[in-house]
XYZ file of C-alpha atoms in Angstrom:
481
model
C -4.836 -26.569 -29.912
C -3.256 -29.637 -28.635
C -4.667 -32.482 -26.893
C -1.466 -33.369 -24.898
C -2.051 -32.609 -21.337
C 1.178 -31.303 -19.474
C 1.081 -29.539 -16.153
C 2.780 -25.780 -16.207
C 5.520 -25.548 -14.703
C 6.776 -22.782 -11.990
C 7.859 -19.733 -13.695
C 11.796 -19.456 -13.151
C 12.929 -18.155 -9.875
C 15.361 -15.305 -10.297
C 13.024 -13.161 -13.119
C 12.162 -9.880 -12.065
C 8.640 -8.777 -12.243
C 6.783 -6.055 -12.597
C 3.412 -4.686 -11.661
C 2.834 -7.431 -8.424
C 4.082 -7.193 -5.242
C 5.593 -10.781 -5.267
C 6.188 -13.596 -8.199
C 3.023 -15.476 -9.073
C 2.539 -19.221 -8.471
C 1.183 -20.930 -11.055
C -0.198 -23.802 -8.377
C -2.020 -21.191 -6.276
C -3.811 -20.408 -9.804
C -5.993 -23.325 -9.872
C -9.881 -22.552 -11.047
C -8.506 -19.636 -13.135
C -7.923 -19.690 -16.718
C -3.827 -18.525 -17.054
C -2.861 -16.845 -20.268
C 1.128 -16.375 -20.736
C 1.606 -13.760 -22.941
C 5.208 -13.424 -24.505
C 5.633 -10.380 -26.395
C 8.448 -7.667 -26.808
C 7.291 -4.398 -26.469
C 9.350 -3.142 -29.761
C 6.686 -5.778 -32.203
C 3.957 -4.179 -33.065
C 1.408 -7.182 -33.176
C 2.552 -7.411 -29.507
C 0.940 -4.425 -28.972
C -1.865 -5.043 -31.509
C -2.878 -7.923 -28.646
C -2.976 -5.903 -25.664
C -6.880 -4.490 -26.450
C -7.812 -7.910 -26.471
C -5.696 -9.248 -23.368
C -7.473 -5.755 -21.709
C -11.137 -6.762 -23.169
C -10.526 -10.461 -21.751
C -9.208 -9.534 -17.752
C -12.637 -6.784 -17.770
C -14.511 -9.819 -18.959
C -13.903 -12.582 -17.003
C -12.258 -10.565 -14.042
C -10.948 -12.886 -11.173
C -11.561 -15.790 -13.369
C -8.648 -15.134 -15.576
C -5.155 -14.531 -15.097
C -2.855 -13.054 -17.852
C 1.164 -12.785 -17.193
C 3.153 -11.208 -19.607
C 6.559 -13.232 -20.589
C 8.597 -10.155 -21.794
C 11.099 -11.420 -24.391
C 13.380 -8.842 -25.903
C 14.206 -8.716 -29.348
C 17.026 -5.922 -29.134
C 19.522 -5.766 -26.439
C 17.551 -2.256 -25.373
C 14.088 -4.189 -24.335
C 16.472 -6.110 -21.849
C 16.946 -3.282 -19.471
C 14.259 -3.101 -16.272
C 13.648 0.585 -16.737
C 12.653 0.168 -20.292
C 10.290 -2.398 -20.253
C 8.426 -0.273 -17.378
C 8.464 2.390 -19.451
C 6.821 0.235 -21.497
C 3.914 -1.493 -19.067
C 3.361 2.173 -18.187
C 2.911 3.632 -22.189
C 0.658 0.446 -23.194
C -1.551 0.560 -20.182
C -0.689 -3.289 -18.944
C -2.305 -3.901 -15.979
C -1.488 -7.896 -15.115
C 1.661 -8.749 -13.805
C 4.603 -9.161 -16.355
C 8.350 -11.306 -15.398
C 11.434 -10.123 -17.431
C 12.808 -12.982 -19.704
C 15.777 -11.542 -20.750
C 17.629 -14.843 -21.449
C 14.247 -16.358 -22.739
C 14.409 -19.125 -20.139
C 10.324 -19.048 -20.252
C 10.574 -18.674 -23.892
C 12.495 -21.976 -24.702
C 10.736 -23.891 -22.202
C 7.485 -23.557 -23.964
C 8.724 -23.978 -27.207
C 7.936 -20.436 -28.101
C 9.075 -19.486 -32.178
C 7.130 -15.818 -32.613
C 6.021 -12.723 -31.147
C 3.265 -12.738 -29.918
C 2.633 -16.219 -28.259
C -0.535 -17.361 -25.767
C -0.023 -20.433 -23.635
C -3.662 -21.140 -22.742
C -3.382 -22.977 -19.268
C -6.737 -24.250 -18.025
C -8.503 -24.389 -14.386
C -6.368 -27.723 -13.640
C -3.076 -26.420 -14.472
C -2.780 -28.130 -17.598
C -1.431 -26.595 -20.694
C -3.431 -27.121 -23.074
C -2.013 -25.283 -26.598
C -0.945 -22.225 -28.030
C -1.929 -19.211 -30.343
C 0.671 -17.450 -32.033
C 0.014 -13.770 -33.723
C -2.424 -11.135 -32.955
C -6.218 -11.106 -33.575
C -7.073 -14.290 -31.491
C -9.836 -12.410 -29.466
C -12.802 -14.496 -30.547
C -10.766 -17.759 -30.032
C -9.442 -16.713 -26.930
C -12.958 -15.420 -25.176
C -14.611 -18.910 -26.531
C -11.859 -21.270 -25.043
C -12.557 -19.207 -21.577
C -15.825 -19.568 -21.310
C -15.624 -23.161 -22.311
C -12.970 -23.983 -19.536
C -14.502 -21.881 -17.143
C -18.250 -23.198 -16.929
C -16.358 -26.665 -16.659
C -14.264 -25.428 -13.890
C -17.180 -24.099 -11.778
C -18.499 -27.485 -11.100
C -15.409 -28.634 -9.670
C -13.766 -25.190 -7.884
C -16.068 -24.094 -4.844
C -12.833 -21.884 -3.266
C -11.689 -18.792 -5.032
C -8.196 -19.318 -6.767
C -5.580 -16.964 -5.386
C -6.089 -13.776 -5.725
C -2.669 -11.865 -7.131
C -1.692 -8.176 -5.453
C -0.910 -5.994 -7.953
C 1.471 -2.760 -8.067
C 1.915 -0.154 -10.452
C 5.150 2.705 -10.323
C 3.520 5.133 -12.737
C 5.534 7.454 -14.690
C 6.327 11.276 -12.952
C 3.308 13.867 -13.503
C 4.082 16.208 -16.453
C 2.577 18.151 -19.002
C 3.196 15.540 -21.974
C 3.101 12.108 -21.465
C 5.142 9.806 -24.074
C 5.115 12.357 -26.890
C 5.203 10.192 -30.034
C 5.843 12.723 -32.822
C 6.549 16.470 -33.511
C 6.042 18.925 -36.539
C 7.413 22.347 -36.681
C 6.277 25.442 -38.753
C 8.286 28.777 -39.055
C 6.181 29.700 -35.741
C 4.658 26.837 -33.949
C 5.030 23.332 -32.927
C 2.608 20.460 -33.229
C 3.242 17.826 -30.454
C 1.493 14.641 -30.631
C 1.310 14.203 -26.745
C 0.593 10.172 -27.256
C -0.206 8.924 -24.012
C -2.834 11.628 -23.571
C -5.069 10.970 -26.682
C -4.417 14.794 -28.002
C -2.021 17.216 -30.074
C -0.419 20.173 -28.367
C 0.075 23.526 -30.417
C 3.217 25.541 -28.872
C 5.264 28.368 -30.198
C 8.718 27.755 -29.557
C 8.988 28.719 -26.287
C 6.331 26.334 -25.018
C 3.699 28.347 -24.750
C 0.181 26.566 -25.600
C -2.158 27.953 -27.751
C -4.036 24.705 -28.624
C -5.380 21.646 -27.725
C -7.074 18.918 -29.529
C -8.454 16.233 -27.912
C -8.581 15.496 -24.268
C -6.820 12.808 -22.481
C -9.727 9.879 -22.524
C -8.923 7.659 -25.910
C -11.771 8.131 -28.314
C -13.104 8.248 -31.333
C -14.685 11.360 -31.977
C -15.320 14.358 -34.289
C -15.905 17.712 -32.872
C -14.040 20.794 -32.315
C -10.660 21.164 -30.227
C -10.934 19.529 -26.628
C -14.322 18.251 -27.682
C -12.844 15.709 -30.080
C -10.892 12.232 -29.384
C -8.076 10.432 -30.119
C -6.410 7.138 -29.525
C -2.538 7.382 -29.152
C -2.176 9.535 -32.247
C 1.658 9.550 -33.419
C 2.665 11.390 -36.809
C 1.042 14.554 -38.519
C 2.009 17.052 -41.537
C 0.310 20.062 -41.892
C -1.051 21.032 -45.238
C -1.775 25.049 -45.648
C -4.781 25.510 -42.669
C -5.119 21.662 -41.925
C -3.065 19.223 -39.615
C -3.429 15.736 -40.925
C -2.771 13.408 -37.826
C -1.951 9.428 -38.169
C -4.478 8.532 -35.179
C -2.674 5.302 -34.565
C -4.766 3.727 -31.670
C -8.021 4.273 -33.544
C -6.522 3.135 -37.214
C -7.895 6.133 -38.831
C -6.602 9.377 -40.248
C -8.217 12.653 -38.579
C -7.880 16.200 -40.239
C -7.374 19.313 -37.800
C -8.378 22.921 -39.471
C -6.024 24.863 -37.553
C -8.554 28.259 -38.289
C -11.779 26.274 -37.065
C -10.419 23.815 -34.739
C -12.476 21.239 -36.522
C -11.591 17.779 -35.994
C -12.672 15.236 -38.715
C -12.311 11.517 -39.787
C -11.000 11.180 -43.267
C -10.006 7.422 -43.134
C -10.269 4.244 -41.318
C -13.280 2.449 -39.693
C -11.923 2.719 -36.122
C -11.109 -0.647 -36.043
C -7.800 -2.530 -36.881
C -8.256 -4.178 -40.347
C -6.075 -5.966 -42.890
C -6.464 -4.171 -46.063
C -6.590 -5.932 -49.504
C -4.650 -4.111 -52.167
C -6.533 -2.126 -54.171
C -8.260 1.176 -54.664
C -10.875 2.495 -52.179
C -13.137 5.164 -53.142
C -14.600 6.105 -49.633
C -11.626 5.573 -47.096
C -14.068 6.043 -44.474
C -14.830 2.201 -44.894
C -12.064 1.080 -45.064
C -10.338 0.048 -41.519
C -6.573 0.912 -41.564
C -3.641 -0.862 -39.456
C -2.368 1.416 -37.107
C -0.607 4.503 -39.414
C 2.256 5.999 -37.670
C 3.290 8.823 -39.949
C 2.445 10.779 -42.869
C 3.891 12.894 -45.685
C 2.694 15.008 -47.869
C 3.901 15.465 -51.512
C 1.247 18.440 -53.262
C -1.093 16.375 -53.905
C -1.124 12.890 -51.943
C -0.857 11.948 -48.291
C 1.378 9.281 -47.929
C 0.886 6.714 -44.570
C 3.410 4.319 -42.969
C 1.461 1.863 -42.284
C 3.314 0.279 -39.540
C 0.574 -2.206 -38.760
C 0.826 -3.665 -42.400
C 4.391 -3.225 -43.722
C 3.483 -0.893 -46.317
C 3.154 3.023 -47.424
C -0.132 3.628 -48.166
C -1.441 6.796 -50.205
C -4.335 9.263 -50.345
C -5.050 11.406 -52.838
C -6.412 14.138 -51.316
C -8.403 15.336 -54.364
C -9.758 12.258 -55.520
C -10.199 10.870 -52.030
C -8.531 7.445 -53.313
C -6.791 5.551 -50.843
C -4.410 3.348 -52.227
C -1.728 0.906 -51.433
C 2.124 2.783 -52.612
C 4.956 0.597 -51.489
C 4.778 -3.242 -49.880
C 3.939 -6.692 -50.701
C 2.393 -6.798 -47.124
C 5.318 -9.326 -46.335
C 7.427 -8.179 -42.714
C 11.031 -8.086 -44.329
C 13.965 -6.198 -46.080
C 13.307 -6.559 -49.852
C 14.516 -3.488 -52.506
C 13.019 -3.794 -56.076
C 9.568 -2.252 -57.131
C 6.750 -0.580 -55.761
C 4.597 -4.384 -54.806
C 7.281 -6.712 -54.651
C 9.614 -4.496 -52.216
C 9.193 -5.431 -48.667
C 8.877 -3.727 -45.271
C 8.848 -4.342 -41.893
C 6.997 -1.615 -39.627
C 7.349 1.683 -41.349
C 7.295 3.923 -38.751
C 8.678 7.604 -39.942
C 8.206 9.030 -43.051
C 9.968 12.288 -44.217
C 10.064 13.721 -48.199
C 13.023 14.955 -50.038
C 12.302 15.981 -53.634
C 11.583 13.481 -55.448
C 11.875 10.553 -52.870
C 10.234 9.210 -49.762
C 12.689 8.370 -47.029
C 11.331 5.537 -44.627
C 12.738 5.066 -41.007
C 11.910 1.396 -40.507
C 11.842 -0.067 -36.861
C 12.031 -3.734 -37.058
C 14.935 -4.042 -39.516
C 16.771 -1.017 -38.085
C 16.813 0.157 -41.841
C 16.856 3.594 -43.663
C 14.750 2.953 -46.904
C 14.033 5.384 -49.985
C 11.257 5.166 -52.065
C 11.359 6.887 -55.649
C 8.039 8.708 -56.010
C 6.970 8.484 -59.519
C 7.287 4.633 -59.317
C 7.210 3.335 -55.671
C 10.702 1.671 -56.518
C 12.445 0.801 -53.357
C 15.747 1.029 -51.886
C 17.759 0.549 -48.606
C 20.211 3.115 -47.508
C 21.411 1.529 -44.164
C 20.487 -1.712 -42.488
C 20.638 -5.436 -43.131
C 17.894 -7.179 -41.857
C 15.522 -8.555 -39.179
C 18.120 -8.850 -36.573
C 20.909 -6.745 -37.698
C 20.950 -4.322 -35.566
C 23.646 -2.294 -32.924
C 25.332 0.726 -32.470
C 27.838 1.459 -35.290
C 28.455 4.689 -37.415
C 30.192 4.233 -40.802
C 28.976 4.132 -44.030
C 26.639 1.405 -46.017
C 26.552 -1.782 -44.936
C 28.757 -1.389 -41.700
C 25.965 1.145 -40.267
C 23.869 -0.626 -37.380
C 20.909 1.072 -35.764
C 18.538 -0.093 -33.424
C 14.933 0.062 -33.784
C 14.834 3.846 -35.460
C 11.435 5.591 -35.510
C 11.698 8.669 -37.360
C 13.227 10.688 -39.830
C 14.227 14.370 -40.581
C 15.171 15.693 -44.520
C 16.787 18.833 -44.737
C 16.772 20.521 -47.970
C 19.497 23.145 -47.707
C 21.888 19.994 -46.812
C 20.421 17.349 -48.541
C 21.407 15.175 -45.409
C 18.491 13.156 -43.306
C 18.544 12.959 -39.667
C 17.337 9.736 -37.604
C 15.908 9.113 -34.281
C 17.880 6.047 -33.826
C 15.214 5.393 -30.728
C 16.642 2.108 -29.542
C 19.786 3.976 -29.020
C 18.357 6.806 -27.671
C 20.836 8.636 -29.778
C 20.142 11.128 -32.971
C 22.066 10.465 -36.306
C 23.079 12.096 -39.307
C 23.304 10.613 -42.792
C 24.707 12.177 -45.849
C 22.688 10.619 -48.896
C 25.034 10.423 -51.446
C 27.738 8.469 -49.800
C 25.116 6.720 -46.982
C 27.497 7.694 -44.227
C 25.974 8.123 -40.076
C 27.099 9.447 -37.870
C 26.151 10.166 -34.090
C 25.357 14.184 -32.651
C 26.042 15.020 -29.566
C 23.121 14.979 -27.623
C 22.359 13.595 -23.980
C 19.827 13.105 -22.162
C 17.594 11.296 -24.559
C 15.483 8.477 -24.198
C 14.150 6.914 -27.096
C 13.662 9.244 -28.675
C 10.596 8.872 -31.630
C 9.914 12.156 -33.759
C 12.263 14.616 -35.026
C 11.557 17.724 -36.873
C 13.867 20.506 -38.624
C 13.162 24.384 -38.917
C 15.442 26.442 -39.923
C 18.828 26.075 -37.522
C 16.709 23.739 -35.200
C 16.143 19.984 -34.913
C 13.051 19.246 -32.684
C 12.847 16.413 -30.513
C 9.927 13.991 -29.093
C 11.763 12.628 -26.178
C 9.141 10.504 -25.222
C 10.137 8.332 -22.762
C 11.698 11.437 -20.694
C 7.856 13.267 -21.736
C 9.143 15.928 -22.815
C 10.499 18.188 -26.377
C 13.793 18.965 -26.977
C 15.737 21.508 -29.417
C 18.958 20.778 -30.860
C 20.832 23.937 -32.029
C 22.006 22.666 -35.379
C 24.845 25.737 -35.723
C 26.197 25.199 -31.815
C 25.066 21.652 -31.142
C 23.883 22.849 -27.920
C 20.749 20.488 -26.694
C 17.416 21.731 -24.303
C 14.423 20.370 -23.053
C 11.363 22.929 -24.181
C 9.619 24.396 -20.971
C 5.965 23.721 -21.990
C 3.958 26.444 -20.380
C -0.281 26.563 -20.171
C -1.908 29.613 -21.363
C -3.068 32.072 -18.481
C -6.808 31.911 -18.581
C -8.090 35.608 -17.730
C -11.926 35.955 -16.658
């Protein structure tokens, strides 16, 4: 923290904000601690700091102030309706202002996502934190400030009117991910803490979980989950990446049983090496999972790596990652990722759909050895079919292998498009299909290509032979007494 005292400044007239009725002044603010917060909703260790921002405002209520100073990476964060979708699907409850030409950001001197200014009582800026996990920091620097302040504020700061435009009532909300049998479909309905079992016409059959986040083992709507996103199933069990709760949870589909295979419930940073019981180990958030015969294979996202569990050893294991955010080929520990975030097997490989470098990886299975199919980098990223190095995606966030084709499709999310690439020649191109919006699990049975289009909460089918695109009618089960 710095000891150079400099008064904050107004925030910029002209940003749009959301969740307040009117732009905050930072001089009406005085007795309150005032965190700016400038994240883009697309990094995950943005995200990672929103439980702690939450923890904080519950803590220290009218005392503290946190404003988000949204900063997009990728020109699709930049539009209004987007980063609502966003405030809505992470829960932010403080107001946020739109940066889309970072004036806030350069002003402050800001390098990474995420960034805390810490303002104090008197308006003075007094440092920052940069990256997640500053909790403990954070809630000591608070209460420091804050017993100082109450000896010299008697009048209540300013309070700030808040107001939310919540998303539409429906059925799902923000589906994240989407597996399909030869009869049913497994929905990971995100923003309600469960998975949804459907044939495919929509009719529900099951439910796991209920739509309180949780932590808990028990049978069907008895059990709890935190934003889980990807699942395979394996014979009679659903494994499910329970992303929220950095754990792994196993479903028996005959049963209904829901157990905790993996993962502490907290967020940890895992040292590579071998665990024998996964169950202490705490995971950083998994987003997907593959299976392979005889290992369960985890994105990561939280970590940059693919993880592995053998599932009849119960070894967890580190597969693919040197833990380093980037775009490196070469083998299995000295390759490098950057937020894993959809994982799909084909033969003998692993293909990766990797958000922040809008990259297609492959990993070869017997080794771990690693290399990239389509993208270029950290901030390479657009809109462009073509073939190798000319392809641009934005932000993708899932993958799809089909055998009979030996093509892979992509939710390119960002884009809210779906893509096709042929392997062997690493040429994408776009399908025709509207009405999408980002779009972040895929699926293919037979003739169909299943869609999560979560921020339109709903599933969509894609008629592979007619390219003809729906939305799936979900429909409750008639309860008959």
């Amino acid at each position: 923290m710095s000891k150079e005292r400099i008064k904050a400044p107004e925030l910029a007239a002209g940003l749009e904000w959301f969740n307040t009725f009117e732009p905050v002044s930072m001089e009406r603010q005085r007795g309150k601690v005032v965190l700016l917060d400038f994240w883009t909703y697309s990094c995950l260790s943005s995200m990672h700091t929103q439980p702690d921002l939450r923890y904080l405002e519950d803590k220290y209520s009218d005392k503290l102030l946190v404003i988000g100073i949204h900063s997009p990476k990728f020109p699709n964060e930049r539009i209004s309706e987007n980063v609502q979708k966003a405030i809505n699907r992470e829960h932010i409850r403080h107001p946020v202002v739109s940066d889309p030409s970072f004036k806030t950001w350069k002003q402050y001197g800001i390098r990474v996502w995420p960034t805390l200014i810490f303002i104090d009582p008197d308006g003075f800026v007094i440092g920052a934190l940069s990256g997640e996990g500053r909790r403990g920091q954070l809630e000591k620097l608070i209460g420091q400030f804050l017993r100082k302040a109450s000896l010299s504020y008697n009048m209540p700061a300013e309070s700030v009117r808040l107001e939310s435009k919540p998303e539409v009532k429906s059925y799902l909300h923000f589906p994240g991910k989407i597996v399909a049998s030869e009869h049913n479909l497994y929905i990971s309905d995100s923003g309600h803490n469960r998975i949804v079992v459907t044939n495919h016409y929509g009719r529900v059959s099951r439910v796991y979980g209920n739509n309180s986040p949780g932590l808990l083992d028990g049978f069907t709507e008895s059990a709890a989950f935190n934003h889980p996103h990807g699942m395979v199933k394996v014979k009679d069990y659903l494994y499910v990446a329970d992303t929220g709760n950095h754990a792994i949870r196993r479903i028996s589909l005959i049963s209904g049983e829901v157990q905790t295979i993996a993962g502490t419930g907290q967020q940890g940073r895992i040292e590579d090496k071998p665990y024998a019981d996964p169950l202490a180990v705490s995971l950083n958030s998994p987003w997907d999972l593959a299976y392979d015969g005889t290992c369960l294979y985890i994105a990561m996202a939280g970590q940059n790596q693919v993880w592995r569990l053998h599932l009849t050893s119960n070894m967890l294991e580190c597969f693919v990652g040197s833990g380093q955010k980037g775009l490196t080929d070469g083998s299995a520990k000295k390759s490098a990722l950057a937020q894993p975030s959809g994982l799909a097997l084909g033969g003998n490989a692993l293909f990766v759909a990797e958000a922040e470098t809008s990259a297609i990886r492959i990993i070869r299975l017997p080794d771990g050895k690693t290399n990239t199919l389509v993208g270029e980098g950290l901030f390479e990223f657009g809109d462009q079919d073509g073939s190798g190095k000319e392809v641009r995606l934005q932000h993708p966030m899932d993958v799809a292998y089909s055998p009979s084709d030996k093509i892979i499709y992509i939710a390119d999310t960002f884009n809210h498009k779906i893509k096709i690439m042929y392997i062997q020649s690493r040429t994408v191109s776009s399908l025709e299909c509207k009405g999408l919006n980002e779009p972040s699990g895929i699926a293919v049975q037979g003739n169909s290509l299943w869609i999560a289009n979560t921020n339109e909460h709903s599933i969509g089918r894609l008629d592979l032979a007619s390219g003809l695109y729906g939305k799936l009618e979900i429909n409750e089960p008639i309860l008959e007494f």
